[in-house]
Structures are given as structure tokens and as C-alpha cells.
Amino acid sequence: MAYRKFSLVWLQRAIAFVVICGVFFRLYNLDGKVYWYDETMTSLRVAGYTQAEFVREAANGEITSIERLRDTYQYPNETRDLSDSIDALARHPEHSPLYYILARFWLQVFGNSVIAIRSLSVILGILAIPLMYWLCCELFSQPLMSGLGVAIFAISPFHVLYSQEAREYSLWTVAILLSSVILLRAVRESKYRLATPMWLLYGVTVALNLYAHPFAAFVSVSHGLYVALTQGFKNFKNLIAYGLASLLGIILFSPWLYVVVQNISYFVKNTQSTMSPRDNLHLIWGLNLSRIFIDVNQGTSPLNPLLYLAIFLVLYSIVVLVRSTPPKTWLFVVLLMGVTGTALLVPDILFGGRRSNNLRYVVPCVIGIQLAVTYLFGTKLSTLWRGVRQHRRWKYAILFLFFCGFVSCAVSSQVPVWWNKSYAKSRYNPAIAEIIAQSDRPLVISDDNPGQLLSLSHLLPPDVDIQILKPSQVPEIPEGYSPVFLYRPSDALQGAIAQRYNATIERAYQGWLFRVDS
């Protein structure tokens, strides 16, 4: 076999290009995606309302404009203050409050729009990129691997999608990366007196993590196991320092922990859906793995080769990491993945449910997987003396991985309803909004779910009028509107309108939009 020394200038240029693309895709077409159900719930709580309050106040049969509906229930306004937002969040204690509070202040500064609220997630998503570089430096101490880690992270379609969504996941990503970096620094500096400030800072990041997402508790457990397994016997003071820092974090988090305990019944009620069984859950796990690196809205078909390629890549990366690095390196990565993954997978396997169904719930696993893959490619490419064929094979492999991420982000950036927007809840809204917007003086009537209505409202012109009804309520339809639309109406509403106004109800679009013809 012929051996030669290879230059890696091409890789440095590729990394730079990929990172620039990752930043670009986070910024691109922010208002081109459907503002879907979950995002409207973010806005509802930011505005200081619960779903029950929205139904009680807005579903009164009165006609209002889309502009007034959005300004009242989707953006901060003078009628509700920060305490109202916190009260609304207390009714949903399964969501930690930090992102929502930040979003309220953010909108008060930058104005009310979809671009404004999503730009907070974009800024956080971009901030996570240098934090990933820092984490790779702490773990691997090799510039090449740090650059690879940043590139793999930056162009990951998963991170790009959730850097453009008005939800807390980009904030949680930042918190995970920051707390992980600070932990590794504190452990490394344990032999110096400088370690004490780092442990204090780690305690603050524990609280930051918990205020970002409740599953951050699993991240703290993984950190604790890491300290215990790598430091506990030979450097017991680090274990004590970790315990005290974690206690500080819990104390700082205790105000919201008190709120969670006081509203535990809401927590149980709001998370019951995660206990419902899901068919072919094992295929969804494979699909989620593939979505970290390539996402062209592929399905869960067992014949899909992308599922098996992703599984092989991840498993092989973990094997190489464990066999080639000291325990202080591979234990951190494996525990970061394993604790959260086990906490969600095992209950689903033993008792049924769909806790492990959503990739956004396992952000620590995603980061751990990307760290393992980073090490795989880094160690294969950093050996400058290598066989020509072997070097070329790994060169094409990393370029193909970058290409998959680029294509995934390019395709999803053009599609208003991607999988993370819930196709079942959002797929027809863009077309329906276009039909309504092209009408002369439309009136939209609905007795549908609040989140569905609010999602549609972000696609409609501000001067369109809407009439929201409670179930079994029959509307008073004034003269002068043409046409009158029913959006996702119940059968009872259709029948009542047809009978009262002697009208014909005609399907206008896909069973979601109907036209009332008198």
C-alpha cells in the first residue's frame, strides 16, 4: 500500500463554508414557515393567557379582526403584564419558564411579529455554534476536531430547524453546551484554587439548564455520574464540589420548583399524551437518528437505507470513541447520551408510551451523538500519513455528510410545513390562507381548537374578520360579508348554519375550509 502525507487545507475550507451555510440557513426565510400550534401556545403564554382564558374571552361569537386577535392573544400588550405570563406558565409547569420570559422582553424591545419572536431562537442557535467549538476543545484538545464538531453541529438539519422555532429548544441547547463546558473546566482545574469559581459558575449553569427545560435534570445526573466515575476515588473533593454546585443550582431553581409542586396536577394532565402508545416506535428512533444528519422529510419505511446508514454511523462512532479515547473523554459523551436516552426509552419499552418519540426531547443525546461522530472523522482524517485509498474514502465520507446537511437545510428552508410543524395540524393552512386572502370581504367562522385558529391567524391579512364560537354555539352572521368561510367546523356547526340560514355548505379546500352559500 502506498503512503503519503496529505494536506488538510481542503477540510479547513470546507469547515468554514459549512459553518457559514449553517448560520445562513438559521437566518433565512424566518417568516416563510408556518407558525404552528406549539408556537402559538408560546405566544399565548407570552401574552399572559392560558388556553382556557382564550376560549372564555375570544370564543364569544363576536366578530373581531385578525389584527386585534393577534395583538391581544399572541403578543405582549398593556392588558396583561409579566405576572400574567408567569401565571399562564404555572398552568403548564411541564415547560420551564426562562425562554417564555425572555421572549416577552424580546418582543417588547423588537416589536411584534413572527420574525421578531423567532429571531430570539436564531440568536441562541448561532450562539450555540461557538459553544460547541469550546466543548470540543475541552473534550478532544485538537483544533481539527473542534472545527469538525462545529461544522457537523452548524449544518445539522435538526439544530437549524429548532433555531428557527419559537420554542425553548435552542435555549436548552445553549444551556447544555455551556454547563458541559464549565463542568469539564472545573474538573480540569480542580488542582488549582481557580477551580472554586468554576464550580460556582457550574452551579449557576445547573439552574440555567433547569430554567430552560425540565429534562435538564437528566443532564445534571449524567454530569454527576461522570464526576463520580472519573474523579470520585482519586479526587473526592471534586465529587463534593459537584454536589455543592448542584445544590446551589437547585436552590436557584427552587422558586419555579415550588410552582411545579403546587401545580403538579396540571403537570400530570398536560403530559398524559406521552403515555399513549405509538406504532413502529423503533422505526421512529431510526428516523430520528437519521434526521440529525440528513432530513429530506423521509418516512419510517423499514426499507429506507438512510435509517440503517445513520444507525451504523452512530454505533461505529461510539465504538471508535470508546476504544480510542481515555475514560475521561468517552464517559462524558456516552453518559450525556445514555442518561437522557435511557430515561425516555426504558419507560416506553416497559410500559408503553411515546416519551422517546420526539427528537426535541433528547437534545443531550443529539449533542452526544454529534460529539462521537466528530471524533470518528477527526481521528480518521487527522492522521496525515495514511494510505491513499483510505484517506480518500474518509475525505469523501465527511464531504458527503456535509452535503447531506446542506441539501437538507436547503430543501426544508423552502417548504412552509416541515415535519417539525406537525403535518397533521398545519398542512393545509398556507393554501387556506391564500384562498381567504384573495376574497373580497371574507368572514371566517370556526369552533375549532384555539391553537389551530391562532396558527391560521398568522397567515391571514390583518383586516380579515373572524368569529370564534364555543361548541354548539350558533353564530349571528351579519350582512355584507362575501364570502363566509367555515374553518375546520364541527358537524354540529355545519348543520346548525345550514338549517338556520337555509344555506348550502360547500367544501372549499380538503375538508378544512367550507363556504356558506345562501
Short mmCIF file of C-alpha atoms in Angstrom, two decimals:
data_model
loop_
_atom_site.label_atom_id
_atom_site.label_comp_id
_atom_site.label_asym_id
_atom_site.label_seq_id
_atom_site.Cartn_x
_atom_site.Cartn_y
_atom_site.Cartn_z
CA MET A 1 0.00 0.00 0.00
CA ALA A 2 1.33 3.43 -0.93
CA TYR A 3 1.59 6.04 1.83
CA ARG A 4 1.94 9.80 1.57
CA LYS A 5 1.37 12.96 3.59
CA PHE A 6 -1.92 14.70 2.85
CA SER A 7 -2.77 18.38 3.23
CA LEU A 8 -5.98 19.21 5.08
CA VAL A 9 -6.42 22.70 3.66
CA TRP A 10 -9.46 21.42 1.78
CA LEU A 11 -11.02 20.37 5.09
CA GLN A 12 -10.41 23.76 6.70
CA ARG A 13 -12.07 25.46 3.75
CA ALA A 14 -14.96 23.01 3.81
CA ILE A 15 -15.48 23.61 7.54
CA ALA A 16 -15.52 27.38 7.04
CA PHE A 17 -18.02 27.09 4.18
CA VAL A 18 -20.28 24.72 6.12
CA VAL A 19 -20.35 26.94 9.23
CA ILE A 20 -21.23 29.98 7.11
CA CYS A 21 -24.02 27.97 5.48
CA GLY A 22 -25.28 26.86 8.89
CA VAL A 23 -25.53 30.46 10.06
CA PHE A 24 -27.19 31.49 6.80
CA PHE A 25 -29.87 28.80 6.99
CA ARG A 26 -30.67 29.83 10.57
CA LEU A 27 -31.34 33.36 9.34
CA TYR A 28 -33.05 32.55 6.05
CA ASN A 29 -36.81 32.73 5.42
CA LEU A 30 -37.75 33.16 9.08
CA ASP A 31 -41.35 34.09 8.33
CA GLY A 32 -41.75 31.61 5.48
CA LYS A 33 -42.56 28.66 7.75
CA VAL A 34 -46.00 28.10 9.25
CA TYR A 35 -46.31 29.49 12.75
CA TRP A 36 -47.71 26.24 14.04
CA TYR A 37 -49.77 25.10 17.01
CA ASP A 38 -46.96 24.84 19.59
CA GLU A 39 -45.56 28.23 18.64
CA THR A 40 -48.96 29.85 19.07
CA MET A 41 -49.07 28.35 22.56
CA THR A 42 -45.70 30.02 23.21
CA SER A 43 -47.16 33.34 22.10
CA LEU A 44 -50.36 32.80 24.08
CA ARG A 45 -48.38 32.37 27.31
CA VAL A 46 -46.02 35.22 26.45
CA ALA A 47 -49.13 37.40 26.10
CA GLY A 48 -50.27 36.23 29.55
CA TYR A 49 -53.14 33.90 28.60
CA THR A 50 -53.97 30.25 29.03
CA GLN A 51 -55.99 28.26 26.50
CA ALA A 52 -58.97 28.26 28.87
CA GLU A 53 -58.84 32.07 29.14
CA PHE A 54 -58.57 32.40 25.38
CA VAL A 55 -61.66 30.24 24.84
CA ARG A 56 -63.59 32.07 27.56
CA GLU A 57 -62.79 35.52 26.20
CA ALA A 58 -62.39 35.06 22.45
CA ALA A 59 -64.90 32.28 21.72
CA ASN A 60 -67.86 34.53 22.41
CA GLY A 61 -69.46 34.66 18.98
CA GLU A 62 -68.44 38.26 18.42
CA ILE A 63 -66.72 39.32 15.21
CA THR A 64 -63.19 40.61 15.56
CA SER A 65 -60.31 41.31 13.20
CA ILE A 66 -57.29 39.10 12.80
CA GLU A 67 -55.11 42.04 13.79
CA ARG A 68 -56.92 42.51 17.11
CA LEU A 69 -56.90 38.76 17.76
CA ARG A 70 -53.14 38.56 17.29
CA ASP A 71 -52.36 41.75 19.18
CA THR A 72 -54.41 40.60 22.17
CA TYR A 73 -53.58 36.91 22.41
CA GLN A 74 -50.24 36.47 20.64
CA TYR A 75 -48.12 39.42 21.68
CA PRO A 76 -47.36 41.34 24.87
CA ASN A 77 -49.75 44.24 25.42
CA GLU A 78 -50.87 46.61 28.14
CA THR A 79 -53.79 44.42 29.26
CA ARG A 80 -51.53 41.70 30.68
CA ASP A 81 -48.17 42.06 32.44
CA LEU A 82 -45.31 39.72 33.27
CA SER A 83 -47.12 38.28 36.29
CA ASP A 84 -49.93 37.15 33.99
CA SER A 85 -47.40 35.37 31.78
CA ILE A 86 -45.94 33.62 34.81
CA ASP A 87 -49.44 32.62 35.96
CA ALA A 88 -50.13 31.18 32.49
CA LEU A 89 -46.85 29.27 32.59
CA ALA A 90 -47.73 27.92 36.04
CA ARG A 91 -50.68 26.15 34.41
CA HIS A 92 -48.15 24.42 32.15
CA PRO A 93 -45.34 23.51 34.57
CA GLU A 94 -44.05 20.88 32.15
CA HIS A 95 -42.40 23.84 30.38
CA SER A 96 -39.66 25.70 32.22
CA PRO A 97 -40.24 29.47 32.17
CA LEU A 98 -36.97 31.10 31.11
CA TYR A 99 -37.48 31.08 27.34
CA TYR A 100 -41.00 32.50 27.62
CA ILE A 101 -39.92 35.31 29.90
CA LEU A 102 -37.02 36.15 27.59
CA ALA A 103 -39.40 36.09 24.61
CA ARG A 104 -41.75 38.57 26.30
CA PHE A 105 -38.94 41.06 26.93
CA TRP A 106 -37.53 40.42 23.46
CA LEU A 107 -40.83 41.31 21.77
CA GLN A 108 -41.24 44.39 23.92
CA VAL A 109 -37.89 45.60 22.57
CA PHE A 110 -38.02 44.45 18.93
CA GLY A 111 -41.75 44.60 18.18
CA ASN A 112 -44.48 42.11 17.45
CA SER A 113 -44.01 39.78 14.51
CA VAL A 114 -43.18 36.19 13.67
CA ILE A 115 -39.70 37.26 12.58
CA ALA A 116 -39.13 39.07 15.87
CA ILE A 117 -40.03 36.18 18.15
CA ARG A 118 -38.23 33.58 16.03
CA SER A 119 -35.13 35.78 15.87
CA LEU A 120 -34.58 35.09 19.59
CA SER A 121 -34.20 31.40 18.80
CA VAL A 122 -31.94 32.27 15.86
CA ILE A 123 -29.59 34.28 18.07
CA LEU A 124 -29.48 31.44 20.59
CA GLY A 125 -28.92 28.91 17.79
CA ILE A 126 -25.97 30.91 16.45
CA LEU A 127 -24.57 31.34 19.97
CA ALA A 128 -24.57 27.54 20.34
CA ILE A 129 -22.08 27.17 17.47
CA PRO A 130 -19.02 28.65 19.27
CA LEU A 131 -20.11 26.85 22.44
CA MET A 132 -19.91 23.56 20.53
CA TYR A 133 -16.39 24.52 19.45
CA TRP A 134 -15.47 25.21 23.09
CA LEU A 135 -16.89 21.88 24.22
CA CYS A 136 -14.91 20.01 21.56
CA CYS A 137 -11.75 21.83 22.66
CA GLU A 138 -12.32 20.75 26.26
CA LEU A 139 -13.01 17.14 25.27
CA PHE A 140 -10.54 16.47 22.46
CA SER A 141 -7.91 19.26 22.71
CA GLN A 142 -7.42 19.18 18.94
CA PRO A 143 -8.26 22.17 16.69
CA LEU A 144 -9.16 19.89 13.79
CA MET A 145 -11.75 18.01 15.82
CA SER A 146 -13.15 21.24 17.22
CA GLY A 147 -13.59 22.55 13.69
CA LEU A 148 -15.25 19.32 12.58
CA GLY A 149 -17.57 19.40 15.59
CA VAL A 150 -18.64 22.94 14.79
CA ALA A 151 -19.29 22.08 11.15
CA ILE A 152 -21.31 18.95 11.95
CA PHE A 153 -23.30 20.91 14.54
CA ALA A 154 -23.80 24.01 12.38
CA ILE A 155 -25.17 22.18 9.32
CA SER A 156 -27.26 19.68 11.29
CA PRO A 157 -30.82 20.00 9.95
CA PHE A 158 -32.17 19.30 13.43
CA HIS A 159 -30.39 22.26 15.01
CA VAL A 160 -31.26 24.53 12.08
CA LEU A 161 -34.97 23.69 12.35
CA TYR A 162 -35.16 24.40 16.07
CA SER A 163 -33.06 27.55 15.73
CA GLN A 164 -35.98 28.93 13.73
CA GLU A 165 -38.80 27.88 16.03
CA ALA A 166 -40.40 29.97 18.77
CA ARG A 167 -39.82 27.29 21.39
CA GLU A 168 -37.27 26.72 24.14
CA TYR A 169 -35.06 24.12 22.46
CA SER A 170 -32.32 26.42 21.14
CA LEU A 171 -32.05 27.94 24.62
CA TRP A 172 -31.79 24.47 26.12
CA THR A 173 -29.06 23.58 23.62
CA VAL A 174 -27.06 26.62 24.71
CA ALA A 175 -27.56 25.72 28.38
CA ILE A 176 -26.44 22.09 27.85
CA LEU A 177 -23.29 23.13 25.98
CA LEU A 178 -22.40 25.85 28.47
CA SER A 179 -22.92 23.69 31.57
CA SER A 180 -20.92 20.86 29.97
CA VAL A 181 -18.02 23.15 29.17
CA ILE A 182 -17.98 24.66 32.65
CA LEU A 183 -18.09 21.20 34.24
CA LEU A 184 -15.10 19.99 32.23
CA ARG A 185 -13.19 23.17 33.02
CA ALA A 186 -13.95 22.83 36.74
CA VAL A 187 -12.76 19.22 36.77
CA ARG A 188 -9.61 20.09 34.80
CA GLU A 189 -8.75 22.99 37.08
CA SER A 190 -9.51 21.04 40.26
CA LYS A 191 -5.84 21.01 41.26
CA TYR A 192 -5.79 24.81 41.27
CA ARG A 193 -7.58 27.23 43.55
CA LEU A 194 -9.15 28.72 40.43
CA ALA A 195 -11.50 25.74 40.36
CA THR A 196 -13.76 27.17 43.07
CA PRO A 197 -15.15 30.00 40.89
CA MET A 198 -15.69 27.48 38.09
CA TRP A 199 -17.72 25.22 40.37
CA LEU A 200 -19.80 28.22 41.48
CA LEU A 201 -20.35 29.07 37.83
CA TYR A 202 -21.31 25.46 37.16
CA GLY A 203 -23.99 25.73 39.87
CA VAL A 204 -25.42 28.74 38.04
CA THR A 205 -25.46 26.79 34.77
CA VAL A 206 -27.33 23.94 36.50
CA ALA A 207 -30.07 26.44 37.36
CA LEU A 208 -29.93 27.87 33.82
CA ASN A 209 -30.41 24.37 32.43
CA LEU A 210 -33.39 23.66 34.65
CA TYR A 211 -34.98 27.02 33.87
CA ALA A 212 -34.57 26.17 30.15
CA HIS A 213 -36.07 22.65 30.21
CA PRO A 214 -37.14 20.18 32.93
CA PHE A 215 -35.24 17.32 31.24
CA ALA A 216 -32.08 19.21 32.15
CA ALA A 217 -32.24 17.16 35.34
CA PHE A 218 -31.01 14.20 33.26
CA VAL A 219 -28.05 16.29 32.05
CA SER A 220 -27.11 17.04 35.65
CA VAL A 221 -27.35 13.35 36.53
CA SER A 222 -25.05 12.47 33.62
CA HIS A 223 -22.58 15.10 34.83
CA GLY A 224 -22.74 13.71 38.35
CA LEU A 225 -22.07 10.18 37.17
CA TYR A 226 -19.17 11.45 35.10
CA VAL A 227 -17.59 13.17 38.10
CA ALA A 228 -18.20 10.13 40.31
CA LEU A 229 -16.71 7.65 37.82
CA THR A 230 -13.69 9.72 36.79
CA GLN A 231 -12.91 11.67 39.96
CA GLY A 232 -14.74 10.09 42.87
CA PHE A 233 -12.00 7.83 44.25
CA LYS A 234 -8.79 9.65 43.40
CA ASN A 235 -10.12 13.20 43.79
CA PHE A 236 -13.04 13.05 46.18
CA LYS A 237 -13.15 16.81 46.63
CA ASN A 238 -14.42 17.16 43.05
CA LEU A 239 -17.40 14.97 43.89
CA ILE A 240 -18.12 17.16 46.91
CA ALA A 241 -17.70 20.28 44.77
CA TYR A 242 -20.12 18.87 42.19
CA GLY A 243 -22.66 18.12 44.91
CA LEU A 244 -22.42 21.61 46.40
CA ALA A 245 -22.61 23.24 42.95
CA SER A 246 -25.68 21.16 42.08
CA LEU A 247 -27.26 22.12 45.39
CA LEU A 248 -26.66 25.77 44.51
CA GLY A 249 -28.36 25.20 41.17
CA ILE A 250 -31.35 23.56 42.83
CA ILE A 251 -31.63 26.42 45.33
CA LEU A 252 -31.60 28.95 42.49
CA PHE A 253 -34.26 26.88 40.71
CA SER A 254 -36.38 26.38 43.87
CA PRO A 255 -38.85 29.26 43.15
CA TRP A 256 -40.02 27.51 39.99
CA LEU A 257 -39.72 24.08 41.59
CA TYR A 258 -42.22 25.32 44.18
CA VAL A 259 -44.55 26.37 41.35
CA VAL A 260 -44.23 22.91 39.76
CA VAL A 261 -45.07 21.16 43.04
CA GLN A 262 -48.05 23.45 43.62
CA ASN A 263 -49.36 22.71 40.13
CA ILE A 264 -48.41 19.07 39.85
CA SER A 265 -51.93 18.12 38.76
CA TYR A 266 -51.52 20.30 35.66
CA PHE A 267 -48.13 18.68 35.01
CA VAL A 268 -49.68 15.21 35.06
CA LYS A 269 -52.67 16.24 32.95
CA ASN A 270 -50.59 18.07 30.34
CA THR A 271 -48.15 15.18 29.87
CA GLN A 272 -50.69 12.33 29.66
CA SER A 273 -50.40 12.23 25.87
CA THR A 274 -46.80 10.99 26.16
CA MET A 275 -48.13 7.76 27.68
CA SER A 276 -50.25 6.91 24.64
CA PRO A 277 -48.75 4.04 22.61
CA ARG A 278 -47.16 4.73 19.24
CA ASP A 279 -46.89 2.15 16.47
CA ASN A 280 -43.48 1.34 15.00
CA LEU A 281 -41.65 3.30 17.67
CA HIS A 282 -38.39 1.52 16.82
CA LEU A 283 -38.59 2.86 13.26
CA ILE A 284 -39.13 6.37 14.61
CA TRP A 285 -35.94 6.00 16.66
CA GLY A 286 -34.05 5.18 13.47
CA LEU A 287 -35.72 8.08 11.66
CA ASN A 288 -34.75 10.47 14.45
CA LEU A 289 -31.14 9.31 14.24
CA SER A 290 -31.05 9.99 10.51
CA ARG A 291 -32.64 13.44 10.97
CA ILE A 292 -29.61 14.60 12.94
CA PHE A 293 -27.54 14.44 9.73
CA ILE A 294 -29.96 14.26 6.80
CA ASP A 295 -33.57 15.36 6.67
CA VAL A 296 -35.49 15.35 3.41
CA ASN A 297 -38.75 14.53 5.18
CA GLN A 298 -38.03 10.83 4.75
CA GLY A 299 -40.51 8.44 6.28
CA THR A 300 -40.20 5.46 8.59
CA SER A 301 -40.20 2.76 5.94
CA PRO A 302 -38.06 -0.20 7.07
CA LEU A 303 -36.68 -0.26 3.50
CA ASN A 304 -35.26 3.25 3.86
CA PRO A 305 -31.44 2.88 3.69
CA LEU A 306 -30.92 6.21 5.45
CA LEU A 307 -32.15 4.67 8.71
CA TYR A 308 -29.55 1.90 8.59
CA LEU A 309 -26.75 4.22 7.47
CA ALA A 310 -27.47 6.52 10.40
CA ILE A 311 -27.59 3.63 12.88
CA PHE A 312 -24.30 2.24 11.56
CA LEU A 313 -22.61 5.65 11.66
CA VAL A 314 -23.67 6.30 15.25
CA LEU A 315 -22.77 2.83 16.56
CA TYR A 316 -19.43 2.76 14.78
CA SER A 317 -18.61 6.24 16.07
CA ILE A 318 -19.35 5.20 19.65
CA VAL A 319 -17.21 2.05 19.32
CA VAL A 320 -14.25 4.03 17.93
CA LEU A 321 -14.65 6.67 20.64
CA VAL A 322 -14.70 4.13 23.48
CA ARG A 323 -11.77 2.12 22.09
CA SER A 324 -9.56 5.09 21.22
CA THR A 325 -10.02 7.67 23.98
CA PRO A 326 -9.38 7.67 27.74
CA PRO A 327 -12.38 7.19 30.07
CA LYS A 328 -12.46 10.90 30.95
CA THR A 329 -13.38 11.57 27.30
CA TRP A 330 -15.66 8.74 26.25
CA LEU A 331 -17.51 8.52 29.56
CA PHE A 332 -18.63 12.13 29.23
CA VAL A 333 -20.05 11.56 25.74
CA VAL A 334 -21.66 8.21 26.49
CA LEU A 335 -23.26 9.43 29.73
CA LEU A 336 -24.55 12.60 28.06
CA MET A 337 -26.34 10.38 25.54
CA GLY A 338 -27.16 7.47 27.79
CA VAL A 339 -28.83 9.04 30.82
CA THR A 340 -31.42 11.05 28.92
CA GLY A 341 -31.92 8.30 26.33
CA THR A 342 -32.42 5.64 28.99
CA ALA A 343 -34.80 7.83 31.00
CA LEU A 344 -37.10 8.14 27.98
CA LEU A 345 -36.58 4.84 26.17
CA VAL A 346 -36.93 2.41 29.07
CA PRO A 347 -40.42 3.54 30.21
CA ASP A 348 -41.64 3.38 26.60
CA ILE A 349 -40.28 -0.15 26.22
CA LEU A 350 -41.54 -1.44 29.56
CA PHE A 351 -44.84 0.38 29.97
CA GLY A 352 -45.67 1.78 26.54
CA GLY A 353 -45.84 5.40 25.53
CA ARG A 354 -44.19 7.90 23.24
CA ARG A 355 -41.78 9.74 25.52
CA SER A 356 -38.91 8.89 23.16
CA ASN A 357 -40.90 9.77 20.06
CA ASN A 358 -39.83 13.41 19.80
CA LEU A 359 -36.25 14.20 18.88
CA ARG A 360 -36.51 17.62 20.54
CA TYR A 361 -36.83 15.96 23.95
CA VAL A 362 -33.41 14.31 23.63
CA VAL A 363 -31.18 17.25 22.72
CA PRO A 364 -28.43 15.92 25.06
CA CYS A 365 -28.43 12.67 23.06
CA VAL A 366 -28.17 14.60 19.80
CA ILE A 367 -25.16 16.56 21.07
CA GLY A 368 -23.52 13.39 22.36
CA ILE A 369 -24.02 11.63 19.04
CA GLN A 370 -22.51 14.57 17.18
CA LEU A 371 -19.51 14.55 19.50
CA ALA A 372 -18.95 10.84 18.81
CA VAL A 373 -19.23 11.33 15.06
CA THR A 374 -16.87 14.30 15.32
CA TYR A 375 -14.25 12.13 16.96
CA LEU A 376 -14.67 9.39 14.35
CA PHE A 377 -13.98 11.67 11.41
CA GLY A 378 -11.40 13.70 13.30
CA THR A 379 -9.28 10.70 14.21
CA LYS A 380 -9.54 9.22 10.71
CA LEU A 381 -8.58 12.46 8.97
CA SER A 382 -6.03 13.82 11.44
CA THR A 383 -3.56 11.01 10.72
CA LEU A 384 -1.60 12.75 7.98
CA TRP A 385 0.31 9.62 6.96
CA ARG A 386 -2.27 7.24 5.57
CA GLY A 387 -2.96 5.08 2.58
CA VAL A 388 -4.24 6.98 -0.44
CA ARG A 389 -7.44 4.98 -0.76
CA GLN A 390 -8.20 5.14 2.95
CA HIS A 391 -7.66 8.87 3.12
CA ARG A 392 -9.78 9.43 0.02
CA ARG A 393 -12.56 7.25 1.47
CA TRP A 394 -12.82 9.32 4.65
CA LYS A 395 -12.48 12.57 2.74
CA TYR A 396 -15.48 11.70 0.58
CA ALA A 397 -17.39 10.46 3.62
CA ILE A 398 -17.11 13.77 5.52
CA LEU A 399 -17.88 15.78 2.38
CA PHE A 400 -20.94 13.60 1.82
CA LEU A 401 -22.05 14.21 5.42
CA PHE A 402 -21.69 17.96 4.91
CA PHE A 403 -23.54 17.69 1.59
CA CYS A 404 -26.43 15.83 3.24
CA GLY A 405 -26.78 18.56 5.85
CA PHE A 406 -26.61 21.30 3.21
CA VAL A 407 -29.24 19.69 0.99
CA SER A 408 -31.49 19.01 3.97
CA CYS A 409 -31.38 22.64 5.12
CA ALA A 410 -31.79 23.96 1.57
CA VAL A 411 -34.87 21.83 0.92
CA SER A 412 -36.59 22.42 4.28
CA SER A 413 -35.97 26.18 4.03
CA GLN A 414 -38.32 26.31 1.02
CA VAL A 415 -41.18 24.27 2.47
CA PRO A 416 -43.68 26.06 4.75
CA VAL A 417 -44.81 22.89 6.56
CA TRP A 418 -41.97 20.55 7.54
CA TRP A 419 -42.28 17.60 9.91
CA ASN A 420 -41.45 19.71 12.98
CA LYS A 421 -44.53 21.86 12.27
CA SER A 422 -46.87 18.86 12.63
CA TYR A 423 -48.12 17.99 9.18
CA ALA A 424 -51.42 16.81 10.67
CA LYS A 425 -52.09 20.21 12.27
CA SER A 426 -50.65 22.59 9.69
CA ARG A 427 -50.50 21.08 6.21
CA TYR A 428 -53.44 22.93 4.62
CA ASN A 429 -53.18 26.28 6.40
CA PRO A 430 -50.97 28.05 3.79
CA ALA A 431 -53.34 27.18 0.92
CA ILE A 432 -56.42 28.05 3.01
CA ALA A 433 -54.95 31.41 3.98
CA GLU A 434 -54.30 32.18 0.33
CA ILE A 435 -57.92 31.39 -0.61
CA ILE A 436 -59.27 33.60 2.18
CA ALA A 437 -56.85 36.46 1.42
CA GLN A 438 -57.97 36.55 -2.23
CA SER A 439 -61.63 37.04 -1.27
CA ASP A 440 -63.34 40.44 -1.33
CA ARG A 441 -64.60 40.75 2.24
CA PRO A 442 -64.38 37.37 3.92
CA LEU A 443 -65.66 36.30 7.30
CA VAL A 444 -64.08 33.23 8.90
CA ILE A 445 -66.20 31.28 11.40
CA SER A 446 -64.83 28.41 13.48
CA ASP A 447 -65.40 26.37 16.61
CA ASP A 448 -62.06 24.58 16.25
CA ASN A 449 -59.13 24.18 18.63
CA PRO A 450 -57.59 27.53 19.71
CA GLY A 451 -54.10 26.59 18.55
CA GLN A 452 -55.31 25.76 15.06
CA LEU A 453 -57.12 29.10 14.77
CA LEU A 454 -54.21 31.10 16.07
CA SER A 455 -51.86 29.31 13.67
CA LEU A 456 -54.09 30.27 10.73
CA SER A 457 -54.33 33.85 12.01
CA HIS A 458 -50.60 34.40 11.44
CA LEU A 459 -51.07 33.66 7.73
CA LEU A 460 -54.09 35.92 7.17
CA PRO A 461 -54.15 39.66 6.35
CA PRO A 462 -54.80 41.79 9.47
CA ASP A 463 -58.11 43.18 8.16
CA VAL A 464 -59.82 39.77 7.76
CA ASP A 465 -62.67 39.29 10.26
CA ILE A 466 -63.10 36.14 12.33
CA GLN A 467 -65.88 34.79 14.52
CA ILE A 468 -64.87 32.20 17.12
CA LEU A 469 -67.53 30.02 18.70
CA LYS A 470 -67.84 27.64 21.59
CA PRO A 471 -69.08 24.12 20.79
CA SER A 472 -72.82 24.00 19.99
CA GLN A 473 -72.97 27.79 19.62
CA VAL A 474 -74.82 29.07 16.53
CA PRO A 475 -73.40 32.30 15.09
CA GLU A 476 -75.16 35.50 14.13
CA ILE A 477 -73.89 36.18 10.61
CA PRO A 478 -74.35 39.84 9.63
CA GLU A 479 -74.91 41.06 6.08
CA GLY A 480 -72.11 42.41 3.95
CA TYR A 481 -69.58 39.59 4.09
CA SER A 482 -68.67 37.79 0.90
CA PRO A 483 -67.87 35.01 1.16
CA VAL A 484 -68.47 33.41 4.57
CA PHE A 485 -66.00 30.61 5.34
CA LEU A 486 -66.11 27.86 7.94
CA TYR A 487 -62.68 26.77 9.13
CA ARG A 488 -62.48 23.19 10.40
CA PRO A 489 -66.10 23.34 11.58
CA SER A 490 -67.74 20.61 13.60
CA ASP A 491 -70.58 18.68 12.01
CA ALA A 492 -72.94 20.30 14.51
CA LEU A 493 -71.90 23.80 13.41
CA GLN A 494 -72.34 22.97 9.74
CA GLY A 495 -75.78 21.55 10.37
CA ALA A 496 -76.90 24.46 12.54
CA ILE A 497 -75.83 27.06 9.97
CA ALA A 498 -77.40 25.16 7.08
CA GLN A 499 -80.69 24.89 8.98
CA ARG A 500 -80.85 28.40 10.43
CA TYR A 501 -79.86 30.28 7.27
CA ASN A 502 -81.22 27.79 4.76
CA ALA A 503 -77.70 27.68 3.35
CA THR A 504 -75.63 25.20 1.40
CA ILE A 505 -72.27 24.25 2.88
CA GLU A 506 -69.75 23.56 0.14
CA ARG A 507 -66.27 22.17 0.61
CA ALA A 508 -63.69 24.80 -0.37
CA TYR A 509 -60.44 23.02 0.50
CA GLN A 510 -59.58 19.50 1.66
CA GLY A 511 -62.24 19.21 4.35
CA TRP A 512 -60.67 22.04 6.36
CA LEU A 513 -62.36 25.00 4.69
CA PHE A 514 -66.02 25.32 3.71
CA ARG A 515 -68.03 28.06 2.02
CA VAL A 516 -71.51 29.09 3.13
CA ASP A 517 -73.78 29.75 0.15
CA SER A 518 -77.19 31.19 0.99
#
